[in-house]
Short mmCIF file of C-alpha atoms and ligand atoms in Angstrom, two decimals:
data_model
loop_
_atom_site.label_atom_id
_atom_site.label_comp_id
_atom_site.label_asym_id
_atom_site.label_seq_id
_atom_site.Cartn_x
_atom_site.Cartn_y
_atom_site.Cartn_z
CA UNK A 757 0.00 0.00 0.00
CA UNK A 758 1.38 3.49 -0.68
CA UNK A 759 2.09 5.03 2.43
CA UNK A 760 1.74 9.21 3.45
CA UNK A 761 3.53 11.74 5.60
CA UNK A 762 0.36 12.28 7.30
CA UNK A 763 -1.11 9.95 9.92
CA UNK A 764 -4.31 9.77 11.62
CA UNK A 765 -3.93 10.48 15.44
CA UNK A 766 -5.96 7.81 17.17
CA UNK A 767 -7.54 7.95 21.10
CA UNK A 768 -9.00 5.65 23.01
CA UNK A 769 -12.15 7.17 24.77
CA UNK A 770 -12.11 4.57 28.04
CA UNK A 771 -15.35 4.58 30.06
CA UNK A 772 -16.15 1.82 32.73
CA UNK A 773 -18.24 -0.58 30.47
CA UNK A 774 -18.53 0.30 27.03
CA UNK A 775 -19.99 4.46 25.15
CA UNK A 776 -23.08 1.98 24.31
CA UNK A 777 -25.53 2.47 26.64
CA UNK A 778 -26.42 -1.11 27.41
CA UNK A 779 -22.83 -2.21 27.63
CA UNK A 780 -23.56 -2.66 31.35
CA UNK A 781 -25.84 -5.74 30.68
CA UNK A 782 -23.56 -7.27 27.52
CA UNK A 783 -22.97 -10.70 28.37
CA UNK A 784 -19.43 -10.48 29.34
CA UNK A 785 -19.29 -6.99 30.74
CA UNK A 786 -18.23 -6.51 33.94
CA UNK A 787 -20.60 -4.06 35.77
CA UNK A 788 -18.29 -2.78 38.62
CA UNK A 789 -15.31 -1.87 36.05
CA UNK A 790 -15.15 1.67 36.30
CA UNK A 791 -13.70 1.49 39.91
CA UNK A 792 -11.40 -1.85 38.58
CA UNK A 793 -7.66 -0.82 38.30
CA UNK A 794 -6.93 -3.85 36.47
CA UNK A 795 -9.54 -3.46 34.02
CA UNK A 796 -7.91 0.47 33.20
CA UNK A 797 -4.41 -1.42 32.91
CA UNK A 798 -5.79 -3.84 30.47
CA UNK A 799 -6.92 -1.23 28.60
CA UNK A 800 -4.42 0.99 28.42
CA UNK A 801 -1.89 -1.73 27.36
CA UNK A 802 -4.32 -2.43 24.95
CA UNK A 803 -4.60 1.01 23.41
CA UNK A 804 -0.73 0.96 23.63
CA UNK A 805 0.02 -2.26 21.91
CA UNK A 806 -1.86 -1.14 19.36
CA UNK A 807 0.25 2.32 19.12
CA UNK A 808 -2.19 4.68 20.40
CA UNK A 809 -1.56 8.49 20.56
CA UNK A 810 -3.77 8.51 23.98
CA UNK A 811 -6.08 6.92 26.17
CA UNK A 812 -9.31 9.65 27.18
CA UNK A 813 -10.64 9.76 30.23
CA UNK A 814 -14.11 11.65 30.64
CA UNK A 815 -15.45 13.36 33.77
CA UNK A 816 -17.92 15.25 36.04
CA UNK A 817 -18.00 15.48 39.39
CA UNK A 818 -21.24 14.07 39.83
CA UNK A 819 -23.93 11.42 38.55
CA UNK A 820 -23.95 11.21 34.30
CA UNK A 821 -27.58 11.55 33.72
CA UNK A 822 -30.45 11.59 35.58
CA UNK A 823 -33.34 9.23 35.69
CA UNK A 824 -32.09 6.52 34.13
CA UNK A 825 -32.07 4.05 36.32
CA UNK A 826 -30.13 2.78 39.54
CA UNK A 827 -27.83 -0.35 37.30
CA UNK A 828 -27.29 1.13 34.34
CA UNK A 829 -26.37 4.73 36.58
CA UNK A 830 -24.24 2.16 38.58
CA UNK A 831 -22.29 1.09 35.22
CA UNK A 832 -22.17 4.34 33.99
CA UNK A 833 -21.36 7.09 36.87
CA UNK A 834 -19.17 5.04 39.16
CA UNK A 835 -15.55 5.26 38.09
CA UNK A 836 -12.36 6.63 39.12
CA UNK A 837 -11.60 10.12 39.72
CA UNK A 838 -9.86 10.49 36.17
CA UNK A 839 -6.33 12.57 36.77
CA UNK A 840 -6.01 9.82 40.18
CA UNK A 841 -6.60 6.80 37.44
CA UNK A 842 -4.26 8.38 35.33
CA UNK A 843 -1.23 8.59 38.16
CA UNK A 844 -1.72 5.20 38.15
CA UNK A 845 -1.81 4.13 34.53
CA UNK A 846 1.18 6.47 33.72
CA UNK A 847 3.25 3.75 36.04
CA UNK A 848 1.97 0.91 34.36
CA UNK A 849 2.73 2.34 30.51
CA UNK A 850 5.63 3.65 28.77
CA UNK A 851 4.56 5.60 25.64
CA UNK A 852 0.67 6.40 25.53
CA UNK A 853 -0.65 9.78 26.33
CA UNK A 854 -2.63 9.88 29.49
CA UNK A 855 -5.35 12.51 28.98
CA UNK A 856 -7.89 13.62 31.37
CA UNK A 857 -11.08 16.03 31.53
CA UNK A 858 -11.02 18.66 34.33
CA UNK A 859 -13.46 21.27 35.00
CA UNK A 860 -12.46 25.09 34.89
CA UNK A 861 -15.82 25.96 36.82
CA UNK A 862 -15.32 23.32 39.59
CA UNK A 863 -11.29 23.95 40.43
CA UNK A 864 -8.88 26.87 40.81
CA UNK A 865 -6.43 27.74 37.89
CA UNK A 866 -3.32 26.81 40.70
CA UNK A 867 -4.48 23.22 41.58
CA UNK A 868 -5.59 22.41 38.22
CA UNK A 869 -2.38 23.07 36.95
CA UNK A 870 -0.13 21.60 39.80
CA UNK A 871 -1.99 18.68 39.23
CA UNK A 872 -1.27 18.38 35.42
CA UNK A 873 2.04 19.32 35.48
CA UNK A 874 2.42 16.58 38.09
CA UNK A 875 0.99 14.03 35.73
CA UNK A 876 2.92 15.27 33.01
CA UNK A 877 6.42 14.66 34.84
CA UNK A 878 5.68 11.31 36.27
CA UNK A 879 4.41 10.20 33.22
CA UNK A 880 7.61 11.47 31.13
CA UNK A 881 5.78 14.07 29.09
CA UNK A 882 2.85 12.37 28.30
CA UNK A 883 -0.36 14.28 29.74
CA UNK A 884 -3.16 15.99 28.40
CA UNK A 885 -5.90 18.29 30.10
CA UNK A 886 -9.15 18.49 27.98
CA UNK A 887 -10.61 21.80 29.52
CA UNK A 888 -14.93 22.03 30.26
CA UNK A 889 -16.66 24.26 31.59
CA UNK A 890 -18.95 21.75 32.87
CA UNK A 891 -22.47 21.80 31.65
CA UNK A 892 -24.42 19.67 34.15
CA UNK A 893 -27.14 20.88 36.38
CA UNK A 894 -26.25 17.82 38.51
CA UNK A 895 -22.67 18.88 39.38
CA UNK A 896 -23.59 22.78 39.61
CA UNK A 897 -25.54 21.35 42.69
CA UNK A 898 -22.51 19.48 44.09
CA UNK A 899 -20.87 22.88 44.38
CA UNK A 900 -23.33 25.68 45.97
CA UNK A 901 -26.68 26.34 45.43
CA UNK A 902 -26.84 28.82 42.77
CA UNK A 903 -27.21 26.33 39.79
CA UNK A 904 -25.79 26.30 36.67
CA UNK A 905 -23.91 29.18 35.59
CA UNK A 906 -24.90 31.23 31.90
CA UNK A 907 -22.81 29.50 29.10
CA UNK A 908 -21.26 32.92 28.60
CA UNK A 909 -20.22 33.21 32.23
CA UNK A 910 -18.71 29.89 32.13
CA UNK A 911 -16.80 30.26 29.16
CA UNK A 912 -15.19 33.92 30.33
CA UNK A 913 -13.86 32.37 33.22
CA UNK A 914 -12.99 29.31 31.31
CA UNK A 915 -10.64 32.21 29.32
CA UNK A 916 -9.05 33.65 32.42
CA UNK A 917 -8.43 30.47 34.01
CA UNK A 918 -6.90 28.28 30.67
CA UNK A 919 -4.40 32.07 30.52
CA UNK A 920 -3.20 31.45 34.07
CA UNK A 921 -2.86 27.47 33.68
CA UNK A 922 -0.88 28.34 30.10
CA UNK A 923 0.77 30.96 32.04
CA UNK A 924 2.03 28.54 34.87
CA UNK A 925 3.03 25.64 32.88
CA UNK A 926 4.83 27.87 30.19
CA UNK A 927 7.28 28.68 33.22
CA UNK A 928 8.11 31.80 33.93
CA UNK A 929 10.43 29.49 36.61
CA UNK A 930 13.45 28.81 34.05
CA UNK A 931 13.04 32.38 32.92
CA UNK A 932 13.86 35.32 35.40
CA UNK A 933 10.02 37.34 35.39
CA UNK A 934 7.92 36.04 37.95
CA UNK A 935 5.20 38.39 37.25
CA UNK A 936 1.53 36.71 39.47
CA UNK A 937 -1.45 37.42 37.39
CA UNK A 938 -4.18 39.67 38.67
CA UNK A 939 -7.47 38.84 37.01
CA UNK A 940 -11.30 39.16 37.15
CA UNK A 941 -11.55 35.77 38.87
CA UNK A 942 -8.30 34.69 39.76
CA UNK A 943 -5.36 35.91 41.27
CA UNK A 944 -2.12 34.10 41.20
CA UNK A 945 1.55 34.72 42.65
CA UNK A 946 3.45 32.91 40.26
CA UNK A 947 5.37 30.18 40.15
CA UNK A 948 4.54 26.22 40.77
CA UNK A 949 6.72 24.43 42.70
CA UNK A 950 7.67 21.87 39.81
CA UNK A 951 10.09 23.00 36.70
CA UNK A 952 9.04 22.98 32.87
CA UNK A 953 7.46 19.97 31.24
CA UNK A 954 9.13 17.32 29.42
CA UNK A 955 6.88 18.03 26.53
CA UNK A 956 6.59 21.86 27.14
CA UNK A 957 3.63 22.18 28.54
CA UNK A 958 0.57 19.31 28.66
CA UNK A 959 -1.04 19.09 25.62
CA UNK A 960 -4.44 21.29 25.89
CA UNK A 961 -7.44 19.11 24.98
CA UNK A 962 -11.05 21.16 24.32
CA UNK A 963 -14.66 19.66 22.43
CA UNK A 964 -16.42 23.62 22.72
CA UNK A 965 -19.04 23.08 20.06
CA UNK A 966 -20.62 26.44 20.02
CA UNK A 967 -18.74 29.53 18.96
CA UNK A 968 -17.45 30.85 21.91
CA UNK A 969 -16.10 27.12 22.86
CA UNK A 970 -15.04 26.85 19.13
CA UNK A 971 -13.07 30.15 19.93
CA UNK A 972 -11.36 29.45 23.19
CA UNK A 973 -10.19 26.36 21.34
CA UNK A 974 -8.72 28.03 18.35
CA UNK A 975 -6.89 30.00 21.00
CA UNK A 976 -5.32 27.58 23.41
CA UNK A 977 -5.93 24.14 21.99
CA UNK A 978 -3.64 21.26 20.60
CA UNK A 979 -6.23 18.77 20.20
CA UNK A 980 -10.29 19.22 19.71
CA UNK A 981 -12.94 16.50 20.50
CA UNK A 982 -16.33 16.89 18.54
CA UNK A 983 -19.13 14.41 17.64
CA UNK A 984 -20.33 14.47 13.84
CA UNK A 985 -22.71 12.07 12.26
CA UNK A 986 -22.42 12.82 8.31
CA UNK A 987 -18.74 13.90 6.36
CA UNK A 988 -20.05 17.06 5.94
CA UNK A 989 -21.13 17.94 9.88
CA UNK A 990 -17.15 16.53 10.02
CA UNK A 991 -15.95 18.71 7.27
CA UNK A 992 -17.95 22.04 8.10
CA UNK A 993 -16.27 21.73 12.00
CA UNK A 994 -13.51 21.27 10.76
CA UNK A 995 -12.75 24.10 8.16
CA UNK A 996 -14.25 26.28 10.74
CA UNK A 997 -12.34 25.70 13.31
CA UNK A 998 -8.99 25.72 11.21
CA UNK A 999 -10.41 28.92 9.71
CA UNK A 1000 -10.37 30.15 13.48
CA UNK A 1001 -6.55 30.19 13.77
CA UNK A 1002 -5.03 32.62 11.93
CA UNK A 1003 -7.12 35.31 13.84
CA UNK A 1004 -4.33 33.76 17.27
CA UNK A 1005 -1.76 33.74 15.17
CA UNK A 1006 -1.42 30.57 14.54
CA UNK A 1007 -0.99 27.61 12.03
CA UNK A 1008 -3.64 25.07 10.49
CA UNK A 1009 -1.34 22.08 11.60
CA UNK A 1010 -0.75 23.59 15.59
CA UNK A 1011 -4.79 21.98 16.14
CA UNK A 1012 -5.26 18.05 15.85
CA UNK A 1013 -8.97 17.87 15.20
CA UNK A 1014 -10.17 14.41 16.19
CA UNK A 1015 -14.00 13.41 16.40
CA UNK A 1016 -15.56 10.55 17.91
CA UNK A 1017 -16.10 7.57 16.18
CA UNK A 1018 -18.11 4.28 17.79
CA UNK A 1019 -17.02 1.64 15.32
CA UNK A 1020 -18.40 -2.17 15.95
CA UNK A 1021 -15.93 -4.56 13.56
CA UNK A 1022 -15.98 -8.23 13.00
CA UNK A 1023 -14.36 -10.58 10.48
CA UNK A 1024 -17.83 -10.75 8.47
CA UNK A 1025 -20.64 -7.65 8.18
CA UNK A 1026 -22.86 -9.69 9.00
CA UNK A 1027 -21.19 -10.82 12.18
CA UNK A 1028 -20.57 -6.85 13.12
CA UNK A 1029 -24.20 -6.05 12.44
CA UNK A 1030 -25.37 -9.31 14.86
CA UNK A 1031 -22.98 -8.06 17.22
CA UNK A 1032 -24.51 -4.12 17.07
CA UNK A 1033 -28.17 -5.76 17.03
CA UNK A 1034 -27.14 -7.95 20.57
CA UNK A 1035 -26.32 -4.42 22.23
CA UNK A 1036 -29.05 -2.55 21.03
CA UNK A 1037 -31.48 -4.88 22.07
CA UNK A 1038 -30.38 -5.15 25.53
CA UNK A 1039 -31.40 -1.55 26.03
CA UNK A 1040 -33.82 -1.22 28.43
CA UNK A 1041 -37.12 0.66 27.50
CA UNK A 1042 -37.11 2.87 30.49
CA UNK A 1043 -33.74 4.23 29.96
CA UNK A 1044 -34.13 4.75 25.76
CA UNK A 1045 -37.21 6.48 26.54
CA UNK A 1046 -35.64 8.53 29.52
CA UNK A 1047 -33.12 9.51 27.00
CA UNK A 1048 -35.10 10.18 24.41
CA UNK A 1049 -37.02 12.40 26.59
CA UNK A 1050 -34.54 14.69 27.67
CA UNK A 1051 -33.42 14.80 23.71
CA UNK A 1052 -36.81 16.08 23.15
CA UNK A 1053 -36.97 18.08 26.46
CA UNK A 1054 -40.33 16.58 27.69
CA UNK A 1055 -40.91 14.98 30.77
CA UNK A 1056 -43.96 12.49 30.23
CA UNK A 1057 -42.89 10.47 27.11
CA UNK A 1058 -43.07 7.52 29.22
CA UNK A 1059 -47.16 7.96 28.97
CA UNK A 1060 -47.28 6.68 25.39
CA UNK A 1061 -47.81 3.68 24.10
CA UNK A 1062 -43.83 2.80 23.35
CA UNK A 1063 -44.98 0.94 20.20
CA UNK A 1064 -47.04 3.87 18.92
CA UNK A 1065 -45.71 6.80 16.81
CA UNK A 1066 -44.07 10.10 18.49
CA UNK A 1067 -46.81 12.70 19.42
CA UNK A 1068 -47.11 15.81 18.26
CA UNK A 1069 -44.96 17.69 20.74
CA UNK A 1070 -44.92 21.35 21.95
CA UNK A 1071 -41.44 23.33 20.77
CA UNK A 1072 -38.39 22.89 23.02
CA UNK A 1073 -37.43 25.86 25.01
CA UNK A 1074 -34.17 23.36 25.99
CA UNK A 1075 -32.33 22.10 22.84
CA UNK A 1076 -34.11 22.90 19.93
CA UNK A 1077 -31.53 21.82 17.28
CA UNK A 1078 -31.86 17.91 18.97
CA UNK A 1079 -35.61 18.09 19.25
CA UNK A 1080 -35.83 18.68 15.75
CA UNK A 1081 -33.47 16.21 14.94
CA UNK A 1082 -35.51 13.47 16.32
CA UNK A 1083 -38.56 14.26 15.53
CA UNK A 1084 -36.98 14.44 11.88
CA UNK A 1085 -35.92 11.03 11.73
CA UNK A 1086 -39.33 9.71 13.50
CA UNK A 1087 -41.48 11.43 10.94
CA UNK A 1088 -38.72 10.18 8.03
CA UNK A 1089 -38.57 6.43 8.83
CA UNK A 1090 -41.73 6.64 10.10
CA UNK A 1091 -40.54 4.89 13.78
CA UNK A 1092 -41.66 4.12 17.12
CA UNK A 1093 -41.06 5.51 20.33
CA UNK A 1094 -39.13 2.37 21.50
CA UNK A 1095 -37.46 2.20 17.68
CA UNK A 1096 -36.34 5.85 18.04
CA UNK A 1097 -35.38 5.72 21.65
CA UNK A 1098 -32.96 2.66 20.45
CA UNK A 1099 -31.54 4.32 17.55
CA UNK A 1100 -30.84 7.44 19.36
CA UNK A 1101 -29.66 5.96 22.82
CA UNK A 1102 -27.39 3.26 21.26
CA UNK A 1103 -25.12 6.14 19.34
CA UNK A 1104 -25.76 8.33 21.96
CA UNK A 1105 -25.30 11.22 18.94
CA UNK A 1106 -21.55 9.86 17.73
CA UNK A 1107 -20.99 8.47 14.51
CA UNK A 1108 -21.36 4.28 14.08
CA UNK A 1109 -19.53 2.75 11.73
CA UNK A 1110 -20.55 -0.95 11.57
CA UNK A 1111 -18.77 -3.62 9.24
CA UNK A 1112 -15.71 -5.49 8.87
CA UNK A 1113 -12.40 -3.97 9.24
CA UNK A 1114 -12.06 -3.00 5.48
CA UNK A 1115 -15.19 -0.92 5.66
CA UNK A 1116 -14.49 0.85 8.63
CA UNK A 1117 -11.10 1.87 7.29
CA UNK A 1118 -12.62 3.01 4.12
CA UNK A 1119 -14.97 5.37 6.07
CA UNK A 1120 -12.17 6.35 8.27
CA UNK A 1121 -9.42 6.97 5.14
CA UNK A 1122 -12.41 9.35 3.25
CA UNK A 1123 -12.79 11.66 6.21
CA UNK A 1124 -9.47 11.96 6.85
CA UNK A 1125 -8.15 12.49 3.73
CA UNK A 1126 -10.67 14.24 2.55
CA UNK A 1127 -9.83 16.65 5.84
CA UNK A 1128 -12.65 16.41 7.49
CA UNK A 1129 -10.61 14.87 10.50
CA UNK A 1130 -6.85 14.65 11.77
CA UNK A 1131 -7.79 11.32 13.44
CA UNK A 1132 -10.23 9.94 15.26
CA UNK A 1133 -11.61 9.48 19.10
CA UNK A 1134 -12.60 6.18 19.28
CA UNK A 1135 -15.64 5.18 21.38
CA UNK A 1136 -15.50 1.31 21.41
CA UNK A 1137 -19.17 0.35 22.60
CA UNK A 1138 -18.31 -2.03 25.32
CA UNK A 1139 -15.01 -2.88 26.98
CA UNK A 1140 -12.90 -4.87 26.69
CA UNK A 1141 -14.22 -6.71 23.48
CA UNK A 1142 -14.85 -4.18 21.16
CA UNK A 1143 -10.96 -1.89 22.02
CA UNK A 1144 -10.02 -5.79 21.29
CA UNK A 1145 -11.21 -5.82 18.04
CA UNK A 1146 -10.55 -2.17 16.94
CA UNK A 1147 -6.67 -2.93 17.89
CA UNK A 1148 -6.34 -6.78 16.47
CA UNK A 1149 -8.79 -5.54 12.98
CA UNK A 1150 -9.04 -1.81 12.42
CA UNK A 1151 -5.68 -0.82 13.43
CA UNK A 1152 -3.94 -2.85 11.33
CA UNK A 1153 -5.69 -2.78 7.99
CA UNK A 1154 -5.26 1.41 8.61
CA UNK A 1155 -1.15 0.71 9.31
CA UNK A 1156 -1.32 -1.72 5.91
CA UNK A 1157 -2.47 1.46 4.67
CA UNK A 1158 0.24 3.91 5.77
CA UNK A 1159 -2.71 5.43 7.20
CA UNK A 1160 -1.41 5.05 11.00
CA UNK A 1161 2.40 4.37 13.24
CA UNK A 1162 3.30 1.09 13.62
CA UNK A 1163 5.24 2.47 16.30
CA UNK A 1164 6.22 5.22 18.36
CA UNK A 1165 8.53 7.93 16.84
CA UNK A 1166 8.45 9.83 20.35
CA UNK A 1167 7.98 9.53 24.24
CA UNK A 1168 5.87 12.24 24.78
CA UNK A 1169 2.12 13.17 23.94
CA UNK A 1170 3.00 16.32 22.44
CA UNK A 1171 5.79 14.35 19.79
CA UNK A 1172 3.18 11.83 19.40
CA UNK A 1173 0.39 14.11 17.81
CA UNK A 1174 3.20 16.10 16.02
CA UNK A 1175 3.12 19.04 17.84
CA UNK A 1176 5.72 21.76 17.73
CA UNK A 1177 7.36 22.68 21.52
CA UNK A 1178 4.84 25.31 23.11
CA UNK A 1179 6.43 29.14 22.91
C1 LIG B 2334 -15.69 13.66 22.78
C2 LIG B 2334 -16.24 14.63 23.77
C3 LIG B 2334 -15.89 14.49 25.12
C4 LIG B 2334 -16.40 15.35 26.08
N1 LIG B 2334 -16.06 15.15 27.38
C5 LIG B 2334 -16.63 15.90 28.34
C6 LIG B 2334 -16.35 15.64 29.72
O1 LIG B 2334 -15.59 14.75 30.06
N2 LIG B 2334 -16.98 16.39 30.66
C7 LIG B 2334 -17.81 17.44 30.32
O2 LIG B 2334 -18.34 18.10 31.20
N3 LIG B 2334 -18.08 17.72 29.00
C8 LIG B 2334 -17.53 16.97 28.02
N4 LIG B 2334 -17.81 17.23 26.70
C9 LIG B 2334 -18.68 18.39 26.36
C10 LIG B 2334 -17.87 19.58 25.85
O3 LIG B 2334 -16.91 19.99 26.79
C11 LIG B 2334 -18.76 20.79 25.48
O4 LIG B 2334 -19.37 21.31 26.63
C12 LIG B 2334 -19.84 20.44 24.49
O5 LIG B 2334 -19.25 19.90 23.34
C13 LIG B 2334 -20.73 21.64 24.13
O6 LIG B 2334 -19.98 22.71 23.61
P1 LIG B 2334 -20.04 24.16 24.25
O7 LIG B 2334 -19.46 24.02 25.64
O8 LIG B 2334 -19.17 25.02 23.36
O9 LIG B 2334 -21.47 24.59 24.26
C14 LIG B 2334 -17.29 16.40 25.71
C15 LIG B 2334 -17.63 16.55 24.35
C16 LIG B 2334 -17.13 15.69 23.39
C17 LIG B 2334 -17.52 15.86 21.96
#
């Protein structure tokens, strides 16, 4: 096969059981996994193996979603603190990048960074913060009583507090200026107590979707997350957000843009599409239509016959883009509540690719080299069989390709994804 100068980046989005929703109840899953160490160090030598720019960690400091039911919130919402998991995994690996969400509504600018910069030196370079502002009414209640904070608040302080983190980690230790920062919400008397990262700084990790969030990326990230069904949602992020960077000053190539992708691969199609139809079956009714409910932003769905078409619905005031989405698709392949509740809570809104290894590389190749992608977040639907076949199938029919490192040119995260040494 012909090989290319450029590679996909691939991650490995861990999460307890499985990104499908039922992966709690797949025969072989193992329900209490998100709080099993040896189930993270099997994966992460997995991901590794397998040559791996990172393993992804996702996080919020509280319950996932509500009202979906005690077991499958048990599978779900119970893991490991993520940077804590991380510590751990970074002694039991050599090369992978160890990235982890942390909140900039829910922490301090000092911590957050102390923490990362930790990470990132007993790792050897390898860690990676993906910044959120958090946009759960269930942790705003963990932390005061005022609720959620406006989108707009959130992402100003998000700003502030990504300046002083940059700030901290970019040293101004090894030079002479220790000069504090002063801010709106923070106020910081430089330095940390730890020198300048083996990589830099730790490679800045953001999935803002809406402009501001698209901005604040195109500012300070190295890597963006995003979810995208068709090539064109794919492409349209993409060239946006690369058409973002000039504006900072910077280059097309200094942002890694790498959406989510839930691929389920066997040897046969037909095997992969059994295998897709096994999960999607085991999800329970009350949970699809809890899910579905809060897509639509109604409360009583539950009160229809599930077999029965979707009613005619009063206009969100929550998110109008989904409801529309959904009620789209209902009205198109004319579907039932429980039929829609399954299509939309197995993909959870990420794209599923669902064939042999072959096909799912073909998909893969056209979005990346078509640049709708730089690589690809990958969101196996239950662990640890499907990251199994991903690394024994996918990976290397996209390597027979020249698509993707058989092994690592680097050590750290930042030489992994190709990333030039942070000013
Ligand atoms: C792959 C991916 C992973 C994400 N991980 C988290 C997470 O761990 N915790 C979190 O609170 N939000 C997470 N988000 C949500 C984003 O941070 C962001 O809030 C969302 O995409 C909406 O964009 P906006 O903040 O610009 O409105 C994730 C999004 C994507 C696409």
């Amino acid at each position: 096969m012909t090989g290319t100068s450029r590679q996909m980046k691939l991650g490995a989005f861990l999460w307890a059981t499985g990104h499908h929703i039922a992966a709690w109840r797949h025969p072989k899953a193992h329900v209490t996994a998100g709080i099993d160490i040896d189930h993270y160090i099997q994966l992460a030598r997995t991901a590794e193996a397998a040559k791996f720019d990172m393993i992804f960690c996702e996080d919020a400091a509280g319950l996932r979603e509500a009202n979906v039911g005690i077991a499958s919130q048990t599978s779900r919402s119970i893991g490991f603190e993520p940077i804590s998991l991380l510590s751990a995994l970074a002694v039991q690996t050599e090369r992978i990048g160890l990235v982890s969400t942390a909140s900039t509504s829910y922490n301090e600018p000092y911590g957050l960074a102390r923490t990362f910069l930790s990470l990132d030196h007993l790792s050897g370079g390898r860690a990676g913060w993906n910044l959120v502002t958090s946009a759960s009414p269930i942790e705003a209640a963990n932390f005061g009583s005022t609720g959620l904070k406006p989108h707009a608040d959130r992402y100003e302080r998000a700003r502030e507090f990504s300046e002083v983190v940059t700030g901290l980690w970019h040293g101004k230790l090894d030079g002479a200026s220790v000069s504090g920062h002063d801010g709106q919400s923070f106020s910081v008397r430089e330095p940390l107590d730890l020198p300048r990262s083996p990589q830099g700084a730790p490679v800045m990790v953001q999935a803002g979707a809406s402009d501001v969030g698209r901005d604040l990326a195109a500012c300070t990230a190295d890597v963006v997350f995003t979810a995208a069904q068709t090539f064109e949602e794919a492409k349209a992020f993409y060239d946006d957000l690369k058409g973002r960077l000039a504006a900072y000053g910077r280059d097309p190539d200094d942002i890694k843009i790498m959406p989510g992708v839930a691929p389920v691969v066997a040897e046969t199609e037909t095997e992969a599409r059994e295998k897709y139809e096994e999960l999607q079956e085991l999800i329970p009714d009350d949970v699809g239509v809890a899910l579905l409910s809060s897509y639509l932003s109604i409360s009583d769905l539950g009160r229809y016959p599930i077999d029965g078409p979707l009613p005619e619905l009063p206009v969100s005031e929550g998110m109008k883009s989904r409801q529309a989405l959904v009620i789209e698709q209902s009205r198109r392949d004319n579907l039932s509540i429980r039929q829609l509740a399954r299509h939309f809570a197995g993909a959870r809104g990420h794209w599923r690719i669902v064939g042999t290894a072959v096909q799912i590389a073909d998909e893969l190749q056209a979005r990346f080299e078509g640049n709708a992608a730089d690589g690809f977040n990958v969101m196996p639907s239950w662990f640890p069989g499907e990251l199994d076949a991903v690394a024994t199938l996918v990976v290397p029919e996209l390597q027979r390709r020249g698509l993707f490192r058989t092994e690592y040119e680097g050590r750290t995260l930042r030489e992994h994804l190709g990333l030039k040494w942070p000013a």
